[in-house]
Structure formats: C-alpha cells, structure tokens
C-alpha cells in the first residue's frame, strides 16, 4: 500500500494543493507547504506488524512516504541509524536515561539522506532532469549522491570558504556542478529559489520542499521503534534552516494521529549563539523571527541567519511545550570532545550542539533526572576534521629508538 491520499497544505492560510503540483510555497500567501494525509484511512490500512517484518531503513514506513506505487525508489540504504544508550555521558550530566541517535551513520554521513531518498525519488517520479539546492554542505553532499544514483543532473550552491572540506569533496566526487557563492547560505538559498522560479526544469531539494521533510520525519518513527513502542520525554535537535526539527515533530505527530502513541515528546531546538534567530524569537515571545544579518559559528552546517522553516520550528517547539536553547562555539567544541571521548561517537560541530544544549539544560535543571532524553546528532565528525583537530593533543613524534618508542607509548622504558 503506497498510493495513499495525500495533498499539500499551506501552513499559513491552509490552502490546499494537489500532490501532483510542483510548488514549494503557497501561491496565495507565500508560506511553506506541508504534506497532509487522510489519517482515518491510514489508521485502517496500516499494519505495524508489516513494519516489524521489514528491515529498519527509511522505507520500512513506506505507507507514510508519499511516493506513487509504480515509482522507482532512489535509495542508498538510508535510515536505521543506531540509538546509542549513552550511559557515560548520562552519568556525567547526572541523568538516568540518555540516548544518542547517530545520524552520521547514514550513507553520506548525515540525516539529509532520509529526505533525499524520498525527494530524489519524487524528482524521478515527476520526470525532473535537474535537481538543485543551496547548502552549508551536507545537503549538497547528499543530493549529489542521490542524483548520481538516479542519473540526474545536479547543481549545488554553497557559501564560498565556509563549507567543510569533507562535504565539498563529496559533492564534487559524486559529480555535481558545484557553485561557490561569495555570500552566506541565506544568499545561496535566495538565489536557487529565484532560479527555480524562473527555470521550471530545476527541481529544488532544499527543506522547503515538503517531500524532503517527509523522509526526515522517519527519524521519529525509528526512535519510537527502537524504544520498543515508547517515546522519549525530550528530543533535542540541532537547528539551522529548521527543517529537521519540524520534520521530526511531524513524525511524532503522525504516530499520535495514527493512535500508535498517546503522548508526545517535547522538542528542544539548539542553535549556535552566533546564528540563533529562532531561539531569540522564542525567548522574546515574538511571532516572527528577526534574521541575523551576519551569522557566524564554527558549526558551519548551522551558520544560517534567516532559516526558511522558522515558522514550522517555532510551532513544533510551542506545540510540544519544548524550548529553544543557544550554545557558544566553545560549548559546542567541548561537547564534541565529550561525546567522542566518553561514548566513541565522533560528530561534526553542528551535531554536537544537541549535546552542548543538553549539558546546559541538565545543569540548570530544565531537563531533569527522571526524563528519557534523546539527542539527535546530525552529521559525522569526519566531514569536518579541521574543526576538531585543535581540540586534541598533538600526536607524539619519535625516532626509531626502542626505548623512546616505549616511553612515547606511555610504557616504562
Ligand atoms: N546538523 C547538520 C550536520 C546539518 O548539516 C544541518 C543543516 C543541521 C544540523 C540543521 O538542520 O537545517 O534542518 O535545521 N544543514 C543544511 C545543509 C542547512 O545545507 O546541509 P536544519
């Protein structure tokens, strides 16, 4: 069962659009769109024992992924990432139950692959020949890989000099046309949106594309599955362009609409202090964000001043009774080191912001000992080794003298 009733709905004026229409923004009010389902139908037709029989990948939950039955899936084996019980960090933070959802395990090393498997399958379904995105790095790496797999042309626009080398190389080696823009991610996104408006042959796969978020929401289903049909009290997510926190919240809401869970977790978003327009709006109780004109942070993945999905993210945080937190670059780097050295999980700086946020919240008591907490870490540490190299002690260089080698190894000479 794949061809379920779904349509697109504007999150502002609630206008409806057919799922066959290619649009990213509402034609009447310009707001973002989201995929909506007939949950009554789905409740009748979904058999979760079928899910259990399938491997844990994004496509385990195919009934909730809006792709036509006859369409070809473009997949690299995404999803099914480990939910690590993280007892050593939990102990350090005086918590009882903490898990880390390690999205760096995805095929191109970030959570973006969950969205791209569906988004690029959709591109093939509608007969697109070219796909495009703006990116701080991971989206471009992921899109380039899935486009290669599908045989589509791919063009990515990234901020010049501010994209981690590992990600840049991925996009290049997968064969995308890579455009480095002298400007920020926000400039790049504006540019590709304008291009997609003018040139209909370009299918845009930023997270304003509602299908991408449908893929990303499967993280919530997996957490529920991995906790044995339970949900955590609190889910902590790094926030940049704000698609992912919105997608994960939508995933939990799906489970709720389907009657599979009765409670919902609270969603806590973490931004880098130098790029935190959503956290600022949340703290000040504003209805809209005030963009950060020159965002700056070592966590280049979330160096975003004008997040496209800010409204969806604020709704997720408010509706779930969650919150937004900010962390400094120092706190991010400390958390990156802590996660690697206590749990063996090496993540890139943006990912570590969820751990840095948790540390602050645990210290202030805003997250308490009795809670079941899941921190999402979004991308692999090897994407950006330069950011991590200064954190660590330098390797010890020795000559061939046997005693010197033993001393260097920390043994008695
Ligand atoms: N963590 C990592 C590693 C990311 O690459 C991103 C976003 C985020 C967190 C934030 O997710 O934007 O959904 O709030 N990276 C995008 C990119 C912007 O272009 O790769 P978000």
CSV table of C-alpha atoms and ligand atoms in Angstrom, one decimal:
chain,number,residue,atom,x,y,z
A,1,UNK,CA,0.0,0.0,0.0
A,2,UNK,CA,1.8,3.1,-1.1
A,3,UNK,CA,-0.6,5.3,-3.0
A,4,UNK,CA,-2.4,6.9,-0.1
A,5,UNK,CA,-4.5,10.0,-0.1
A,6,UNK,CA,-2.3,13.0,0.4
A,7,UNK,CA,-2.2,16.6,-0.6
A,8,UNK,CA,-0.2,19.7,0.1
A,9,UNK,CA,-1.4,22.3,2.6
A,10,UNK,CA,-0.2,25.8,3.3
A,11,UNK,CA,0.9,26.2,6.9
A,12,UNK,CA,-0.3,29.8,6.8
A,13,UNK,CA,-3.6,30.2,5.1
A,14,UNK,CA,-4.3,26.4,4.9
A,15,UNK,CA,-4.9,26.5,1.1
A,16,UNK,CA,-4.7,23.0,-0.5
A,17,UNK,CA,-2.7,21.9,-3.5
A,18,UNK,CA,-2.8,18.6,-5.4
A,19,UNK,CA,0.2,16.4,-4.7
A,20,UNK,CA,0.9,16.4,-8.5
A,21,UNK,CA,1.6,20.2,-8.5
A,22,UNK,CA,5.2,21.2,-8.2
A,23,UNK,CA,5.3,24.1,-5.8
A,24,UNK,CA,7.3,24.9,-2.8
A,25,UNK,CA,5.5,28.0,-1.5
A,26,UNK,CA,1.8,28.8,-1.3
A,27,UNK,CA,0.5,30.7,-4.3
A,28,UNK,CA,-1.8,32.8,-2.3
A,29,UNK,CA,0.2,33.8,0.8
A,30,UNK,CA,3.8,32.6,0.1
A,31,UNK,CA,4.1,30.5,3.2
A,32,UNK,CA,5.6,27.0,3.3
A,33,UNK,CA,3.6,23.8,2.3
A,34,UNK,CA,3.4,20.5,4.1
A,35,UNK,CA,2.2,17.1,3.1
A,36,UNK,CA,-1.2,16.1,4.7
A,37,UNK,CA,-2.8,12.7,4.9
A,38,UNK,CA,-6.2,11.2,5.4
A,39,UNK,CA,-5.4,9.7,8.8
A,40,UNK,CA,-8.7,7.9,9.1
A,41,UNK,CA,-7.9,5.9,6.0
A,42,UNK,CA,-4.3,5.3,7.1
A,43,UNK,CA,-5.4,4.1,10.6
A,44,UNK,CA,-7.5,1.4,8.9
A,45,UNK,CA,-4.9,0.3,6.5
A,46,UNK,CA,-1.6,0.4,8.3
A,47,UNK,CA,-0.5,-2.9,9.8
A,48,UNK,CA,2.5,-2.2,12.0
A,49,UNK,CA,3.4,-6.0,12.0
A,50,UNK,CA,4.4,-5.4,8.4
A,51,UNK,CA,6.8,-2.7,9.6
A,52,UNK,CA,8.4,-5.1,12.0
A,53,UNK,CA,9.0,-7.6,9.3
A,54,UNK,CA,10.9,-5.1,7.1
A,55,UNK,CA,14.5,-4.0,7.6
A,56,UNK,CA,14.9,-0.8,9.6
A,57,UNK,CA,15.5,1.7,6.8
A,58,UNK,CA,13.6,4.9,5.9
A,59,UNK,CA,11.4,2.7,3.6
A,60,UNK,CA,10.2,0.5,6.5
A,61,UNK,CA,7.4,3.0,6.9
A,62,UNK,CA,6.6,3.3,3.2
A,63,UNK,CA,2.8,3.7,3.9
A,64,UNK,CA,3.7,7.2,5.3
A,65,UNK,CA,6.0,8.2,2.5
A,66,UNK,CA,4.1,9.8,-0.4
A,67,UNK,CA,5.5,8.2,-3.5
A,68,UNK,CA,3.4,6.7,-6.2
A,69,UNK,CA,3.2,2.9,-6.1
A,70,UNK,CA,4.7,2.5,-9.5
A,71,UNK,CA,7.6,4.9,-8.9
A,72,UNK,CA,11.1,3.9,-8.7
A,73,UNK,CA,12.9,4.4,-5.3
A,74,UNK,CA,16.2,6.0,-5.3
A,75,UNK,CA,17.9,4.5,-2.3
A,76,UNK,CA,21.4,4.1,-0.8
A,77,UNK,CA,20.3,2.2,2.3
A,78,UNK,CA,19.5,5.3,4.5
A,79,UNK,CA,18.0,5.3,7.9
A,80,UNK,CA,18.2,2.5,10.5
A,81,UNK,CA,20.8,4.5,12.4
A,82,UNK,CA,21.8,3.4,15.9
A,83,UNK,CA,20.1,4.8,19.0
A,84,UNK,CA,23.1,4.5,21.4
A,85,UNK,CA,22.3,4.2,25.1
A,86,UNK,CA,24.8,6.8,26.4
A,87,UNK,CA,25.3,5.9,30.0
A,88,UNK,CA,28.8,7.6,30.4
A,89,UNK,CA,27.6,11.0,29.3
A,90,UNK,CA,24.3,10.4,31.3
A,91,UNK,CA,26.3,9.8,34.4
A,92,UNK,CA,28.4,12.9,33.8
A,93,UNK,CA,25.3,15.0,33.5
A,94,UNK,CA,23.5,13.2,36.3
A,95,UNK,CA,20.8,11.9,34.1
A,96,UNK,CA,19.4,8.4,34.1
A,97,UNK,CA,18.3,7.7,30.6
A,98,UNK,CA,20.0,9.3,27.6
A,99,UNK,CA,20.3,8.0,24.1
A,100,UNK,CA,22.1,9.5,21.1
A,101,UNK,CA,20.5,9.0,17.6
A,102,UNK,CA,23.6,8.8,15.4
A,103,UNK,CA,22.7,10.2,12.0
A,104,UNK,CA,26.3,10.3,10.9
A,105,UNK,CA,25.7,6.6,10.1
A,106,UNK,CA,23.7,7.4,7.0
A,107,UNK,CA,25.2,6.7,3.6
A,108,UNK,CA,26.6,10.2,3.0
A,109,UNK,CA,27.2,10.8,6.7
A,110,UNK,CA,24.2,13.0,7.6
A,111,UNK,CA,20.4,12.9,8.3
A,112,UNK,CA,19.9,14.6,4.9
A,113,UNK,CA,19.9,11.2,3.2
A,114,UNK,CA,16.5,10.4,4.8
A,115,UNK,CA,15.0,13.3,3.0
A,116,UNK,CA,16.9,12.9,-0.2
A,117,UNK,CA,15.8,9.3,-0.8
A,118,UNK,CA,12.2,10.5,-0.9
A,119,UNK,CA,13.0,13.9,-2.5
A,120,UNK,CA,15.0,12.5,-5.4
A,121,UNK,CA,12.6,9.6,-5.9
A,122,UNK,CA,9.9,12.3,-6.2
A,123,UNK,CA,12.1,14.2,-8.7
A,124,UNK,CA,12.3,11.0,-10.9
A,125,UNK,CA,8.6,10.4,-10.5
A,126,UNK,CA,7.7,13.8,-11.9
A,127,UNK,CA,10.2,13.5,-14.7
A,128,UNK,CA,12.7,16.2,-13.5
A,129,UNK,CA,16.0,16.2,-15.2
A,130,UNK,CA,17.9,18.5,-13.0
A,131,UNK,CA,17.9,18.9,-9.2
A,132,UNK,CA,19.4,21.7,-7.2
A,133,UNK,CA,19.9,23.0,-3.7
A,134,UNK,CA,21.6,25.7,-1.7
A,135,UNK,CA,23.6,24.2,1.2
A,136,UNK,CA,26.1,24.7,4.0
A,137,UNK,CA,27.5,21.3,2.9
A,138,UNK,CA,25.6,18.3,3.9
A,139,UNK,CA,22.5,18.8,1.8
A,140,UNK,CA,24.7,19.3,-1.3
A,141,UNK,CA,26.7,16.1,-0.4
A,142,UNK,CA,23.5,14.1,0.0
A,143,UNK,CA,21.7,15.5,-3.1
A,144,UNK,CA,24.8,14.9,-5.2
A,145,UNK,CA,24.9,11.3,-4.2
A,146,UNK,CA,21.2,10.6,-4.8
A,147,UNK,CA,21.2,12.5,-8.1
A,148,UNK,CA,24.2,10.4,-9.2
A,149,UNK,CA,22.3,7.2,-8.3
A,150,UNK,CA,19.3,8.4,-10.2
A,151,UNK,CA,21.2,9.6,-13.2
A,152,UNK,CA,20.0,13.2,-12.8
A,153,UNK,CA,22.0,16.4,-13.3
A,154,UNK,CA,22.8,18.1,-10.0
A,155,UNK,CA,23.8,21.7,-9.2
A,156,UNK,CA,24.6,22.9,-5.7
A,157,UNK,CA,25.2,26.4,-4.5
A,158,UNK,CA,27.3,26.7,-1.3
A,159,UNK,CA,28.8,29.6,0.6
A,160,UNK,CA,32.4,30.1,-0.6
A,161,UNK,CA,35.1,29.3,2.0
A,162,UNK,CA,32.5,28.3,4.7
A,163,UNK,CA,31.8,24.7,3.7
A,164,UNK,CA,33.7,22.0,5.5
A,165,UNK,CA,36.1,20.3,3.1
A,166,UNK,CA,34.7,16.7,3.6
A,167,UNK,CA,31.3,17.9,2.4
A,168,UNK,CA,32.7,19.9,-0.5
A,169,UNK,CA,34.7,16.9,-1.7
A,170,UNK,CA,31.6,14.7,-1.5
A,171,UNK,CA,29.6,16.9,-3.8
A,172,UNK,CA,32.5,17.1,-6.2
A,173,UNK,CA,33.2,13.4,-6.4
A,174,UNK,CA,29.6,12.5,-6.8
A,175,UNK,CA,29.7,14.6,-9.9
A,176,UNK,CA,27.6,17.7,-9.1
A,177,UNK,CA,28.2,21.1,-10.6
A,178,UNK,CA,29.4,23.0,-7.5
A,179,UNK,CA,28.9,26.7,-7.4
A,180,UNK,CA,30.6,28.6,-4.6
A,181,UNK,CA,28.8,31.8,-3.9
A,182,UNK,CA,30.5,34.8,-2.3
A,183,UNK,CA,27.9,35.2,0.3
A,184,UNK,CA,26.1,33.3,3.1
A,185,UNK,CA,23.9,30.2,2.9
A,186,UNK,CA,20.9,32.6,3.1
A,187,UNK,CA,22.1,34.3,-0.1
A,188,UNK,CA,22.6,30.9,-1.7
A,189,UNK,CA,19.1,29.8,-0.8
A,190,UNK,CA,17.6,33.0,-2.2
A,191,UNK,CA,19.5,32.5,-5.4
A,192,UNK,CA,18.4,28.9,-6.0
A,193,UNK,CA,14.8,29.7,-5.1
A,194,UNK,CA,14.8,32.5,-7.7
A,195,UNK,CA,16.4,30.2,-10.3
A,196,UNK,CA,13.8,27.5,-9.7
A,197,UNK,CA,11.1,30.1,-10.1
A,198,UNK,CA,12.5,31.2,-13.5
A,199,UNK,CA,13.5,27.8,-14.8
A,200,UNK,CA,10.9,25.1,-14.2
A,201,UNK,CA,13.3,22.4,-15.3
A,202,UNK,CA,15.1,22.8,-12.0
A,203,UNK,CA,13.6,20.7,-9.1
A,204,UNK,CA,14.6,22.2,-5.8
A,205,UNK,CA,15.5,19.9,-3.0
A,206,UNK,CA,16.1,22.3,-0.1
A,207,UNK,CA,14.0,21.6,3.0
A,208,UNK,CA,11.3,24.0,1.7
A,209,UNK,CA,10.5,21.0,-0.5
A,210,UNK,CA,7.8,19.3,1.7
A,211,UNK,CA,8.7,15.8,0.4
A,212,UNK,CA,12.2,16.0,1.9
A,213,UNK,CA,10.8,16.6,5.3
A,214,UNK,CA,8.5,13.5,4.9
A,215,UNK,CA,11.7,11.4,4.5
A,216,UNK,CA,13.3,13.1,7.5
A,217,UNK,CA,10.3,12.5,9.8
A,218,UNK,CA,11.1,8.8,9.8
A,219,UNK,CA,13.7,9.5,12.5
A,220,UNK,CA,10.8,9.9,14.9
A,221,UNK,CA,9.3,6.5,13.8
A,222,UNK,CA,12.7,4.8,14.3
A,223,UNK,CA,13.1,6.3,17.8
A,224,UNK,CA,9.7,5.0,18.7
A,225,UNK,CA,10.5,1.6,17.3
A,226,UNK,CA,13.9,1.4,19.0
A,227,UNK,CA,12.5,2.3,22.3
A,228,UNK,CA,10.1,-0.6,22.0
A,229,UNK,CA,7.0,1.4,21.1
A,230,UNK,CA,7.6,4.1,23.6
A,231,UNK,CA,8.5,7.7,23.0
A,232,UNK,CA,11.1,9.8,24.9
A,233,UNK,CA,10.1,12.7,27.1
A,234,UNK,CA,12.5,15.1,25.4
A,235,UNK,CA,14.1,15.2,22.0
A,236,UNK,CA,17.0,17.6,21.4
A,237,UNK,CA,17.9,18.6,17.9
A,238,UNK,CA,20.5,21.0,16.3
A,239,UNK,CA,18.7,23.7,14.4
A,240,UNK,CA,19.9,25.6,11.3
A,241,UNK,CA,17.5,26.1,8.5
A,242,UNK,CA,14.9,24.5,10.8
A,243,UNK,CA,13.6,21.7,8.5
A,244,UNK,CA,14.8,18.8,10.6
A,245,UNK,CA,13.2,19.7,14.0
A,246,UNK,CA,9.9,20.4,12.0
A,247,UNK,CA,10.2,17.0,10.3
A,248,UNK,CA,10.8,15.1,13.5
A,249,UNK,CA,7.9,16.7,15.2
A,250,UNK,CA,5.7,15.8,12.3
A,251,UNK,CA,6.8,12.2,12.6
A,252,UNK,CA,5.8,12.1,16.2
A,253,UNK,CA,2.5,13.7,15.4
A,254,UNK,CA,1.9,11.1,12.7
A,255,UNK,CA,2.3,8.4,15.3
A,256,UNK,CA,-0.2,10.2,17.5
A,257,UNK,CA,-2.7,10.7,14.7
A,258,UNK,CA,-2.5,7.0,13.9
A,259,UNK,CA,-3.2,6.1,17.5
A,260,UNK,CA,0.2,4.5,18.0
A,261,UNK,CA,1.2,6.8,20.8
A,262,UNK,CA,-0.9,8.8,23.2
A,263,UNK,CA,1.8,11.3,24.4
A,264,UNK,CA,4.1,13.5,22.5
A,265,UNK,CA,7.7,14.4,23.4
A,266,UNK,CA,8.8,17.9,24.0
A,267,UNK,CA,11.1,19.2,21.2
A,268,UNK,CA,14.1,21.3,22.2
A,269,UNK,CA,16.0,23.0,19.4
A,270,UNK,CA,19.6,24.2,19.8
A,271,UNK,CA,21.2,27.0,17.8
A,272,UNK,CA,24.7,28.3,17.8
A,273,UNK,CA,24.8,31.6,19.6
A,274,UNK,CA,26.1,33.5,16.6
A,275,UNK,CA,23.2,32.2,14.4
A,276,UNK,CA,20.2,32.0,16.6
A,277,UNK,CA,17.3,33.9,15.2
A,278,UNK,CA,14.7,31.3,16.2
A,279,UNK,CA,16.0,31.0,19.8
A,280,UNK,CA,15.9,34.8,20.0
A,281,UNK,CA,12.3,34.9,18.8
A,282,UNK,CA,11.3,32.2,21.2
A,283,UNK,CA,12.9,33.9,24.2
A,284,UNK,CA,11.4,37.2,23.4
A,285,UNK,CA,8.0,35.7,22.6
A,286,UNK,CA,8.0,37.1,19.1
A,287,UNK,CA,5.6,35.8,16.4
A,288,UNK,CA,8.2,36.1,13.7
A,289,UNK,CA,12.0,35.9,13.6
A,290,UNK,CA,14.4,38.8,13.1
A,291,UNK,CA,17.1,37.4,10.8
A,292,UNK,CA,20.7,37.5,12.0
A,293,UNK,CA,22.4,39.6,9.3
A,294,UNK,CA,25.9,38.1,9.6
A,295,UNK,CA,25.6,34.7,11.2
A,296,UNK,CA,28.9,33.2,12.5
A,297,UNK,CA,29.8,30.0,14.2
A,298,UNK,CA,32.4,27.2,14.0
A,299,UNK,CA,29.4,24.9,13.4
A,300,UNK,CA,29.3,25.9,9.7
A,301,UNK,CA,26.4,23.5,9.0
A,302,UNK,CA,24.1,25.7,11.0
A,303,UNK,CA,25.6,29.0,10.1
A,304,UNK,CA,22.2,30.4,9.0
A,305,UNK,CA,20.7,33.8,9.7
A,306,UNK,CA,17.4,33.5,8.0
A,307,UNK,CA,16.0,29.9,8.5
A,308,UNK,CA,13.4,29.0,5.9
A,309,UNK,CA,11.4,26.8,8.2
A,310,UNK,CA,11.4,29.0,11.2
A,311,UNK,CA,7.6,29.1,11.5
A,312,UNK,CA,7.3,25.3,11.4
A,313,UNK,CA,10.1,25.1,14.0
A,314,UNK,CA,8.5,27.6,16.4
A,315,UNK,CA,5.2,25.7,16.1
A,316,UNK,CA,7.0,22.4,16.9
A,317,UNK,CA,8.6,23.9,20.0
A,318,UNK,CA,5.5,25.7,21.2
A,319,UNK,CA,3.0,22.9,20.5
A,320,UNK,CA,5.3,20.3,22.1
A,321,UNK,CA,5.9,22.5,25.2
A,322,UNK,CA,9.6,22.4,24.4
A,323,UNK,CA,12.0,25.3,24.1
A,324,UNK,CA,15.0,26.8,22.2
A,325,UNK,CA,18.5,26.9,23.6
A,326,UNK,CA,21.7,28.6,22.4
A,327,UNK,CA,25.3,27.4,22.8
A,328,UNK,CA,28.6,29.1,22.3
A,329,UNK,CA,31.3,27.7,19.9
A,330,UNK,CA,33.3,26.8,23.0
A,331,UNK,CA,30.4,24.8,24.4
A,332,UNK,CA,29.9,23.1,21.0
A,333,UNK,CA,33.6,22.0,20.8
A,334,UNK,CA,33.6,20.8,24.4
A,335,UNK,CA,30.5,18.7,23.7
A,336,UNK,CA,32.0,17.3,20.5
A,337,UNK,CA,35.1,16.1,22.5
A,338,UNK,CA,32.9,14.8,25.4
A,339,UNK,CA,30.8,12.7,23.1
A,340,UNK,CA,33.8,11.3,21.2
A,341,UNK,CA,35.8,10.6,24.4
A,342,UNK,CA,33.1,9.2,26.6
A,343,UNK,CA,30.9,7.4,24.0
A,344,UNK,CA,33.1,6.8,21.0
A,345,UNK,CA,30.8,8.9,18.8
A,346,UNK,CA,32.5,11.4,16.6
A,347,UNK,CA,30.2,14.0,15.2
A,348,UNK,CA,30.7,17.3,13.4
A,349,UNK,CA,30.4,20.6,15.5
A,350,UNK,CA,26.7,21.3,14.5
A,351,UNK,CA,25.7,17.9,15.7
A,352,UNK,CA,27.4,18.4,19.0
A,353,UNK,CA,25.2,21.4,19.7
A,354,UNK,CA,22.4,19.0,20.8
A,355,UNK,CA,24.8,17.6,23.5
A,356,UNK,CA,26.0,21.1,24.4
A,357,UNK,CA,22.4,22.2,24.8
A,358,UNK,CA,21.6,19.2,26.9
A,359,UNK,CA,24.5,19.9,29.2
A,360,UNK,CA,23.2,23.4,29.8
A,361,UNK,CA,19.7,22.2,30.3
A,362,UNK,CA,20.8,19.4,32.7
A,363,UNK,CA,22.9,21.9,34.7
A,364,UNK,CA,20.0,24.4,35.1
A,365,UNK,CA,17.5,21.6,35.9
A,366,UNK,CA,15.4,22.3,32.8
A,367,UNK,CA,16.0,18.7,31.9
A,368,UNK,CA,15.6,16.5,35.0
A,369,UNK,CA,17.0,13.2,36.1
A,370,UNK,CA,13.8,11.2,35.6
A,371,UNK,CA,13.4,12.1,31.9
A,372,UNK,CA,14.1,9.8,29.0
A,373,UNK,CA,16.2,12.0,26.7
A,374,UNK,CA,17.2,11.5,23.0
A,375,UNK,CA,19.8,13.8,21.5
A,376,UNK,CA,20.0,13.8,17.7
A,377,UNK,CA,23.5,14.1,16.3
A,378,UNK,CA,23.1,15.0,12.7
A,379,UNK,CA,26.4,14.5,10.9
A,380,UNK,CA,29.6,12.6,11.0
A,381,UNK,CA,32.8,14.1,12.5
A,382,UNK,CA,35.0,13.2,9.5
A,383,UNK,CA,33.0,15.7,7.5
A,384,UNK,CA,35.0,18.5,9.2
A,385,UNK,CA,38.2,17.2,10.7
A,386,UNK,CA,39.7,20.8,10.7
A,387,UNK,CA,37.2,21.9,13.3
A,388,UNK,CA,38.2,19.0,15.6
A,389,UNK,CA,42.0,18.9,15.1
A,390,UNK,CA,42.6,21.8,17.6
A,391,UNK,CA,40.7,20.1,20.3
A,392,UNK,CA,43.0,17.3,20.7
A,393,UNK,CA,46.5,16.6,22.0
A,394,UNK,CA,49.1,16.5,19.2
A,395,UNK,CA,50.4,13.1,18.2
A,396,UNK,CA,53.8,12.3,19.6
A,397,UNK,CA,56.6,12.0,17.1
A,398,UNK,CA,59.5,9.7,17.9
A,399,UNK,CA,62.6,8.3,16.2
A,400,UNK,CA,63.3,4.5,15.9
A,401,UNK,CA,64.9,4.1,19.3
A,402,UNK,CA,63.1,1.3,21.0
A,403,UNK,CA,63.1,2.9,24.5
A,404,UNK,CA,61.9,6.2,23.1
A,405,UNK,CA,59.1,4.5,21.3
A,406,UNK,CA,58.1,2.7,24.6
A,407,UNK,CA,58.2,6.0,26.5
A,408,UNK,CA,56.1,7.7,23.8
A,409,UNK,CA,53.6,4.8,24.2
A,410,UNK,CA,53.3,5.6,27.9
A,411,UNK,CA,55.2,2.4,28.9
A,412,UNK,CA,58.2,2.1,31.1
A,413,UNK,CA,61.4,2.3,29.0
B,1,LIG,N1,23.2,19.5,11.6
B,1,LIG,C1,23.9,19.3,10.5
B,1,LIG,C2,25.1,18.5,10.4
B,1,LIG,C3,23.4,20.0,9.3
B,1,LIG,O1,24.1,19.8,8.2
B,1,LIG,C4,22.3,20.8,9.4
B,1,LIG,C5,21.8,21.5,8.2
B,1,LIG,C6,21.6,20.9,10.6
B,1,LIG,C7,22.2,20.2,11.7
B,1,LIG,C8,20.4,21.7,10.8
B,1,LIG,O2,19.3,21.1,10.2
B,1,LIG,O3,18.7,23.0,8.7
B,1,LIG,O4,17.1,21.1,9.2
B,1,LIG,O5,17.7,22.8,10.9
B,1,LIG,N2,22.4,21.6,7.1
B,1,LIG,C9,21.9,22.2,5.9
B,1,LIG,C10,22.8,22.0,4.7
B,1,LIG,C11,21.5,23.6,6.1
B,1,LIG,O6,22.7,22.7,3.8
B,1,LIG,O7,23.5,21.0,4.7
B,1,LIG,P1,18.1,22.0,9.7
